[in-house]
Amino acid sequence: MQPEPTEERGPETAAPRNSDYVQTLARGLAVIRAFSAERPELTLSEVAKETGLTRATARRFLLTLTELGYVRAGGRHFRLTPRVLELGFAYLSSLSLPELAQPHLERLVAEVQESASVAVLDGTDIVYVSRVATRRIMRVAINIGTRFPAVSTSMGRVLLADLDTERLDAALEEARPVAFTPFTITDEARLRAEIDLVRSQGWAFVDQELEEGLRSIAVPIRDQWGKAVAAMNVSSHTSRNDLDSVRRDLLPPLLAGAARVAADMAITYGTAQAETGIRGRRTVTGPCRVGDPELRSSRMPLRLRRIR
């Protein structure tokens, strides 16, 4: 029987300093820290090299993290998922999308006098990473880290529309839509038609599907490869805006806000040109870094709360 290869030791996997040091935990965290803005996708060999682990050990950690939902595998490459946010500050401290988006959300809210948010896709949910709410008598209780089903939200449909056919099919099969209101679309054929419309027009409009009286419009924020890495939305009460006024009064400033976030990402990371928003609009953007030191992941109950 061949002995197991001797474990290499890099700076992240050095020998324990004292008896309380848990080396297995240190190695798992080292695998997570191997990913970065400059290297969001890594092969098994690259992870092993970066961490100083053997390929066999690195593979076990990657497969464990994949099973737990913290890493996503695609072909020979692995990348982190937004679920890593649940681990806390080790990942959050290096993330910048919320920080970049916040002033633009504040400017957008000041302009349209409605609440605005930024979210990312995590499996079949969206996760809120930045938000500015208006002081209205009625608003849905949403915080940083709040999760909602992607199929029932404008930001979720924008992000689902960017998936390839295989990933979209898998997401819709797993989603199992819930009828939050009488207006919620739960039929898969109708959902696909809505997502196709979003893909063709470049923005999504959801009318009272998540909460009665609440309308929302969303646009994508794309990276330098044209990938929708996040979405930005504006939500409004039905008494203030119908579809025509949403499209006329809210969509243009929303597109401008998303473009400004993308431009700031480009300035911050010095990356190439990419598309953001409706077809034909071009801007520059950078890698999506999701999180905030105060972000906490929380799943909202199916019955949404009102704050009065």
Tab-separated table of C-alpha atoms in Angstrom:
chain	number	residue	atom	x	y	z
A	1	MET	CA	0.000	0.000	0.000
A	2	GLN	CA	1.431	3.345	-1.070
A	3	PRO	CA	1.800	5.983	1.662
A	4	GLU	CA	-0.213	9.160	1.258
A	5	PRO	CA	1.821	12.005	-0.263
A	6	THR	CA	3.561	14.207	2.256
A	7	GLU	CA	1.563	17.384	2.881
A	8	GLU	CA	3.261	20.521	1.639
A	9	ARG	CA	3.074	23.607	3.818
A	10	GLY	CA	2.520	27.098	2.541
A	11	PRO	CA	2.096	30.243	4.622
A	12	GLU	CA	-1.594	29.466	5.106
A	13	THR	CA	-1.050	25.831	6.109
A	14	ALA	CA	2.011	25.997	8.330
A	15	ALA	CA	2.450	23.741	11.329
A	16	PRO	CA	0.337	24.599	14.390
A	17	ARG	CA	1.747	27.249	16.690
A	18	ASN	CA	0.119	25.712	19.772
A	19	SER	CA	-2.113	22.851	20.807
A	20	ASP	CA	-5.275	24.934	20.310
A	21	TYR	CA	-4.515	25.571	16.638
A	22	VAL	CA	-6.925	23.655	14.342
A	23	GLN	CA	-4.919	23.038	11.187
A	24	THR	CA	-7.830	21.530	9.247
A	25	LEU	CA	-9.834	24.726	9.726
A	26	ALA	CA	-6.813	26.808	8.702
A	27	ARG	CA	-6.457	24.797	5.502
A	28	GLY	CA	-10.136	25.173	4.647
A	29	LEU	CA	-9.939	28.943	5.108
A	30	ALA	CA	-6.750	28.996	3.033
A	31	VAL	CA	-8.644	27.400	0.148
A	32	ILE	CA	-11.305	30.119	0.354
A	33	ARG	CA	-8.672	32.860	0.534
A	34	ALA	CA	-6.947	31.497	-2.557
A	35	PHE	CA	-9.698	33.153	-4.627
A	36	SER	CA	-9.493	36.890	-5.276
A	37	ALA	CA	-10.781	39.669	-7.531
A	38	GLU	CA	-7.822	39.088	-9.828
A	39	ARG	CA	-8.328	35.313	-9.790
A	40	PRO	CA	-12.044	34.603	-9.253
A	41	GLU	CA	-11.773	31.180	-10.923
A	42	LEU	CA	-9.088	28.602	-10.103
A	43	THR	CA	-8.305	25.049	-11.156
A	44	LEU	CA	-7.528	22.316	-8.650
A	45	SER	CA	-3.810	22.621	-9.415
A	46	GLU	CA	-3.896	26.385	-8.912
A	47	VAL	CA	-5.641	26.032	-5.556
A	48	ALA	CA	-3.092	23.436	-4.469
A	49	LYS	CA	-0.209	25.677	-5.542
A	50	GLU	CA	-1.700	28.779	-3.924
A	51	THR	CA	-2.331	27.066	-0.582
A	52	GLY	CA	0.661	24.735	-0.447
A	53	LEU	CA	-1.645	21.723	-0.145
A	54	THR	CA	-1.344	18.512	-2.124
A	55	ARG	CA	-3.795	18.105	-4.992
A	56	ALA	CA	-5.575	15.325	-3.089
A	57	THR	CA	-6.078	17.482	0.005
A	58	ALA	CA	-7.075	20.561	-1.994
A	59	ARG	CA	-9.572	18.437	-3.917
A	60	ARG	CA	-11.213	17.211	-0.702
A	61	PHE	CA	-11.586	20.762	0.597
A	62	LEU	CA	-12.990	22.027	-2.719
A	63	LEU	CA	-15.506	19.190	-2.972
A	64	THR	CA	-16.563	19.745	0.642
A	65	LEU	CA	-17.012	23.493	0.062
A	66	THR	CA	-18.947	22.710	-3.130
A	67	GLU	CA	-21.235	20.311	-1.270
A	68	LEU	CA	-21.854	22.993	1.371
A	69	GLY	CA	-22.641	25.595	-1.277
A	70	TYR	CA	-19.641	27.888	-0.717
A	71	VAL	CA	-17.881	26.970	-3.976
A	72	ARG	CA	-19.302	26.350	-7.458
A	73	ALA	CA	-17.608	23.993	-9.928
A	74	GLY	CA	-17.700	24.626	-13.662
A	75	GLY	CA	-15.630	22.285	-15.816
A	76	ARG	CA	-12.073	22.343	-14.492
A	77	HIS	CA	-12.566	25.600	-12.616
A	78	PHE	CA	-13.941	26.513	-9.201
A	79	ARG	CA	-15.245	29.851	-7.920
A	80	LEU	CA	-16.759	31.186	-4.711
A	81	THR	CA	-20.514	31.709	-4.345
A	82	PRO	CA	-22.309	34.489	-2.421
A	83	ARG	CA	-22.954	31.953	0.342
A	84	VAL	CA	-19.389	32.608	1.511
A	85	LEU	CA	-20.866	35.825	2.926
A	86	GLU	CA	-22.295	33.706	5.723
A	87	LEU	CA	-18.781	32.930	6.960
A	88	GLY	CA	-18.213	36.493	8.073
A	89	PHE	CA	-15.486	39.055	7.907
A	90	ALA	CA	-12.707	36.997	6.247
A	91	TYR	CA	-14.496	37.322	2.922
A	92	LEU	CA	-16.522	40.458	3.551
A	93	SER	CA	-13.580	42.681	4.460
A	94	SER	CA	-12.218	42.528	0.910
A	95	LEU	CA	-15.510	43.118	-0.890
A	96	SER	CA	-16.459	46.423	-2.425
A	97	LEU	CA	-19.636	46.301	-4.536
A	98	PRO	CA	-21.886	47.600	-1.709
A	99	GLU	CA	-19.415	50.359	-0.916
A	100	LEU	CA	-19.294	51.397	-4.570
A	101	ALA	CA	-23.056	51.111	-5.045
A	102	GLN	CA	-24.188	52.926	-1.904
A	103	PRO	CA	-23.584	56.562	-2.989
A	104	HIS	CA	-25.216	55.880	-6.345
A	105	LEU	CA	-28.228	54.306	-4.646
A	106	GLU	CA	-28.476	57.378	-2.417
A	107	ARG	CA	-28.331	59.658	-5.456
A	108	LEU	CA	-30.937	57.551	-7.259
A	109	VAL	CA	-33.300	57.561	-4.270
A	110	ALA	CA	-32.909	61.329	-3.888
A	111	GLU	CA	-33.848	61.718	-7.548
A	112	VAL	CA	-36.843	59.376	-7.777
A	113	GLN	CA	-37.983	59.413	-4.118
A	114	GLU	CA	-38.387	55.628	-4.106
A	115	SER	CA	-36.409	52.815	-2.476
A	116	ALA	CA	-33.509	51.271	-4.412
A	117	SER	CA	-31.346	48.172	-3.913
A	118	VAL	CA	-28.536	46.048	-5.338
A	119	ALA	CA	-28.612	42.243	-5.152
A	120	VAL	CA	-26.739	39.201	-6.426
A	121	LEU	CA	-27.935	35.725	-7.390
A	122	ASP	CA	-27.242	32.847	-4.997
A	123	GLY	CA	-28.726	29.613	-6.289
A	124	THR	CA	-32.458	30.239	-6.696
A	125	ASP	CA	-32.463	33.276	-4.379
A	126	ILE	CA	-31.325	36.846	-4.647
A	127	VAL	CA	-29.307	38.298	-1.763
A	128	TYR	CA	-29.488	42.017	-1.008
A	129	VAL	CA	-26.004	43.535	-0.674
A	130	SER	CA	-26.832	47.261	-0.682
A	131	ARG	CA	-30.033	49.235	-0.106
A	132	VAL	CA	-31.396	52.736	0.470
A	133	ALA	CA	-35.030	52.943	1.621
A	134	THR	CA	-37.332	55.951	1.570
A	135	ARG	CA	-39.361	56.991	4.590
A	136	ARG	CA	-42.757	55.851	3.411
A	137	ILE	CA	-45.756	54.795	5.478
A	138	MET	CA	-45.588	51.326	3.933
A	139	ARG	CA	-42.508	49.451	2.798
A	140	VAL	CA	-41.389	45.832	2.667
A	141	ALA	CA	-38.988	44.908	5.479
A	142	ILE	CA	-35.696	44.390	3.635
A	143	ASN	CA	-32.193	44.465	5.123
A	144	ILE	CA	-28.695	43.762	3.884
A	145	GLY	CA	-28.505	39.981	3.534
A	146	THR	CA	-32.251	39.502	2.987
A	147	ARG	CA	-33.044	36.692	0.544
A	148	PHE	CA	-36.037	36.361	-1.779
A	149	PRO	CA	-36.901	33.813	-4.501
A	150	ALA	CA	-35.315	35.056	-7.723
A	151	VAL	CA	-38.279	34.079	-9.905
A	152	SER	CA	-40.631	36.428	-8.036
A	153	THR	CA	-38.433	39.541	-8.080
A	154	SER	CA	-37.345	42.021	-10.739
A	155	MET	CA	-33.662	41.735	-9.806
A	156	GLY	CA	-33.914	37.953	-9.782
A	157	ARG	CA	-35.407	37.831	-13.268
A	158	VAL	CA	-32.716	40.171	-14.591
A	159	LEU	CA	-30.059	37.811	-13.247
A	160	LEU	CA	-31.878	34.640	-14.344
A	161	ALA	CA	-32.187	36.086	-17.854
A	162	ASP	CA	-28.395	36.172	-18.058
A	163	LEU	CA	-27.969	32.449	-17.351
A	164	ASP	CA	-27.298	29.978	-20.133
A	165	THR	CA	-30.064	27.535	-21.030
A	166	GLU	CA	-28.740	24.689	-18.898
A	167	ARG	CA	-28.335	26.784	-15.751
A	168	LEU	CA	-31.689	28.504	-16.259
A	169	ASP	CA	-33.431	25.145	-16.678
A	170	ALA	CA	-31.824	23.908	-13.463
A	171	ALA	CA	-32.767	27.083	-11.585
A	172	LEU	CA	-36.402	26.944	-12.678
A	173	GLU	CA	-36.654	23.249	-11.873
A	174	GLU	CA	-35.320	23.859	-8.368
A	175	ALA	CA	-37.203	27.115	-7.735
A	176	ARG	CA	-40.702	25.796	-6.906
A	177	PRO	CA	-42.396	29.239	-7.038
A	178	VAL	CA	-44.668	30.281	-4.171
A	179	ALA	CA	-47.839	32.332	-4.735
A	180	PHE	CA	-47.037	35.262	-2.434
A	181	THR	CA	-49.997	37.217	-3.860
A	182	PRO	CA	-52.809	36.627	-6.378
A	183	PHE	CA	-50.506	38.279	-8.944
A	184	THR	CA	-47.511	35.969	-8.464
A	185	ILE	CA	-46.550	34.035	-11.586
A	186	THR	CA	-45.937	30.404	-10.640
A	187	ASP	CA	-46.472	28.670	-13.999
A	188	GLU	CA	-43.105	27.721	-15.485
A	189	ALA	CA	-44.128	28.511	-19.063
A	190	ARG	CA	-45.200	32.028	-18.077
A	191	LEU	CA	-42.026	32.513	-16.049
A	192	ARG	CA	-39.928	31.500	-19.042
A	193	ALA	CA	-41.842	33.954	-21.218
A	194	GLU	CA	-41.210	36.734	-18.693
A	195	ILE	CA	-37.512	35.892	-18.520
A	196	ASP	CA	-37.291	35.833	-22.328
A	197	LEU	CA	-38.863	39.299	-22.390
A	198	VAL	CA	-36.355	40.540	-19.819
A	199	ARG	CA	-33.513	39.137	-21.897
A	200	SER	CA	-34.721	40.896	-25.033
A	201	GLN	CA	-35.470	44.310	-23.506
A	202	GLY	CA	-32.682	44.415	-20.915
A	203	TRP	CA	-34.801	45.188	-17.841
A	204	ALA	CA	-37.468	43.541	-15.673
A	205	PHE	CA	-40.755	44.817	-14.279
A	206	VAL	CA	-42.581	42.919	-11.517
A	207	ASP	CA	-46.092	44.023	-10.563
A	208	GLN	CA	-47.281	43.007	-7.067
A	209	GLU	CA	-45.889	39.471	-7.301
A	210	LEU	CA	-43.874	39.608	-4.090
A	211	GLU	CA	-46.096	41.957	-2.104
A	212	GLU	CA	-49.505	43.405	-2.965
A	213	GLY	CA	-49.170	47.100	-3.701
A	214	LEU	CA	-45.464	46.831	-4.556
A	215	ARG	CA	-44.041	47.329	-8.057
A	216	SER	CA	-40.375	46.967	-8.955
A	217	ILE	CA	-38.145	47.559	-11.969
A	218	ALA	CA	-34.562	46.270	-12.272
A	219	VAL	CA	-31.560	46.410	-14.613
A	220	PRO	CA	-28.318	44.395	-14.665
A	221	ILE	CA	-24.829	45.490	-13.670
A	222	ARG	CA	-22.396	43.703	-15.980
A	223	ASP	CA	-18.713	42.893	-15.696
A	224	GLN	CA	-16.074	43.381	-18.378
A	225	TRP	CA	-17.105	40.148	-20.084
A	226	GLY	CA	-20.734	41.226	-20.333
A	227	LYS	CA	-21.838	39.007	-17.450
A	228	ALA	CA	-24.616	40.273	-15.178
A	229	VAL	CA	-22.855	40.080	-11.826
A	230	ALA	CA	-25.505	42.025	-9.904
A	231	ALA	CA	-28.793	43.837	-10.396
A	232	MET	CA	-30.110	47.231	-9.294
A	233	ASN	CA	-33.776	48.010	-8.762
A	234	VAL	CA	-36.248	50.708	-7.776
A	235	SER	CA	-39.463	49.732	-5.993
A	236	SER	CA	-42.631	51.793	-5.742
A	237	HIS	CA	-46.178	51.578	-4.413
A	238	THR	CA	-48.942	51.016	-6.962
A	239	SER	CA	-50.629	54.255	-5.895
A	240	ARG	CA	-47.635	56.249	-7.131
A	241	ASN	CA	-46.613	54.584	-10.386
A	242	ASP	CA	-48.137	52.455	-13.134
A	243	LEU	CA	-46.106	50.643	-15.812
A	244	ASP	CA	-45.963	53.682	-18.095
A	245	SER	CA	-44.726	56.019	-15.371
A	246	VAL	CA	-42.275	53.407	-14.100
A	247	ARG	CA	-40.805	53.076	-17.575
A	248	ARG	CA	-40.849	56.833	-18.206
A	249	ASP	CA	-39.787	58.185	-14.802
A	250	LEU	CA	-37.868	55.400	-13.053
A	251	LEU	CA	-36.104	53.404	-15.772
A	252	PRO	CA	-33.820	56.173	-17.160
A	253	PRO	CA	-32.369	57.209	-13.770
A	254	LEU	CA	-32.097	53.534	-12.795
A	255	LEU	CA	-30.055	52.794	-15.915
A	256	ALA	CA	-27.886	55.812	-15.212
A	257	GLY	CA	-27.321	54.657	-11.633
A	258	ALA	CA	-26.302	51.164	-12.733
A	259	ALA	CA	-23.947	52.683	-15.303
A	260	ARG	CA	-22.322	54.847	-12.626
A	261	VAL	CA	-21.739	51.823	-10.409
A	262	ALA	CA	-20.157	50.017	-13.359
A	263	ALA	CA	-17.989	53.033	-14.163
A	264	ASP	CA	-16.776	53.239	-10.561
A	265	MET	CA	-15.920	49.553	-10.667
A	266	ALA	CA	-13.890	50.183	-13.824
A	267	ILE	CA	-12.036	53.081	-12.225
A	268	THR	CA	-11.382	51.056	-9.085
A	269	TYR	CA	-10.108	47.964	-10.853
A	270	GLY	CA	-8.922	49.439	-14.158
A	271	THR	CA	-10.762	46.898	-16.280
A	272	ALA	CA	-12.075	46.792	-19.812
A	273	GLN	CA	-15.288	48.004	-21.394
A	274	ALA	CA	-18.526	46.126	-20.793
A	275	GLU	CA	-22.225	46.479	-21.380
A	276	THR	CA	-24.621	47.625	-18.698
A	277	GLY	CA	-28.389	48.002	-18.961
A	278	ILE	CA	-30.530	48.180	-22.104
A	279	ARG	CA	-29.018	46.974	-25.362
A	280	GLY	CA	-26.941	49.578	-27.077
A	281	ARG	CA	-25.780	51.234	-23.872
A	282	ARG	CA	-22.083	50.777	-23.228
A	283	THR	CA	-20.059	51.525	-20.167
A	284	VAL	CA	-17.104	50.134	-18.300
A	285	THR	CA	-17.112	47.964	-15.253
A	286	GLY	CA	-14.910	45.809	-13.110
A	287	PRO	CA	-15.054	42.571	-11.170
A	288	CYS	CA	-18.039	42.095	-8.915
A	289	ARG	CA	-16.967	42.003	-5.285
A	290	VAL	CA	-20.004	41.358	-3.146
A	291	GLY	CA	-20.427	42.118	0.522
A	292	ASP	CA	-20.192	44.559	3.383
A	293	PRO	CA	-18.785	44.357	6.918
A	294	GLU	CA	-22.343	44.600	8.227
A	295	LEU	CA	-23.806	42.074	5.788
A	296	ARG	CA	-25.594	39.191	7.376
A	297	SER	CA	-27.454	36.479	5.511
A	298	SER	CA	-31.058	36.071	6.570
A	299	ARG	CA	-33.934	34.276	4.926
A	300	MET	CA	-37.179	36.207	5.113
A	301	PRO	CA	-40.352	34.278	5.953
A	302	LEU	CA	-42.638	33.542	3.040
A	303	ARG	CA	-45.108	36.022	4.442
A	304	LEU	CA	-43.405	39.400	4.089
A	305	ARG	CA	-43.644	41.934	6.871
A	306	ARG	CA	-44.794	45.535	6.619
A	307	ILE	CA	-43.144	48.260	8.649
A	308	ARG	CA	-45.511	50.988	9.699
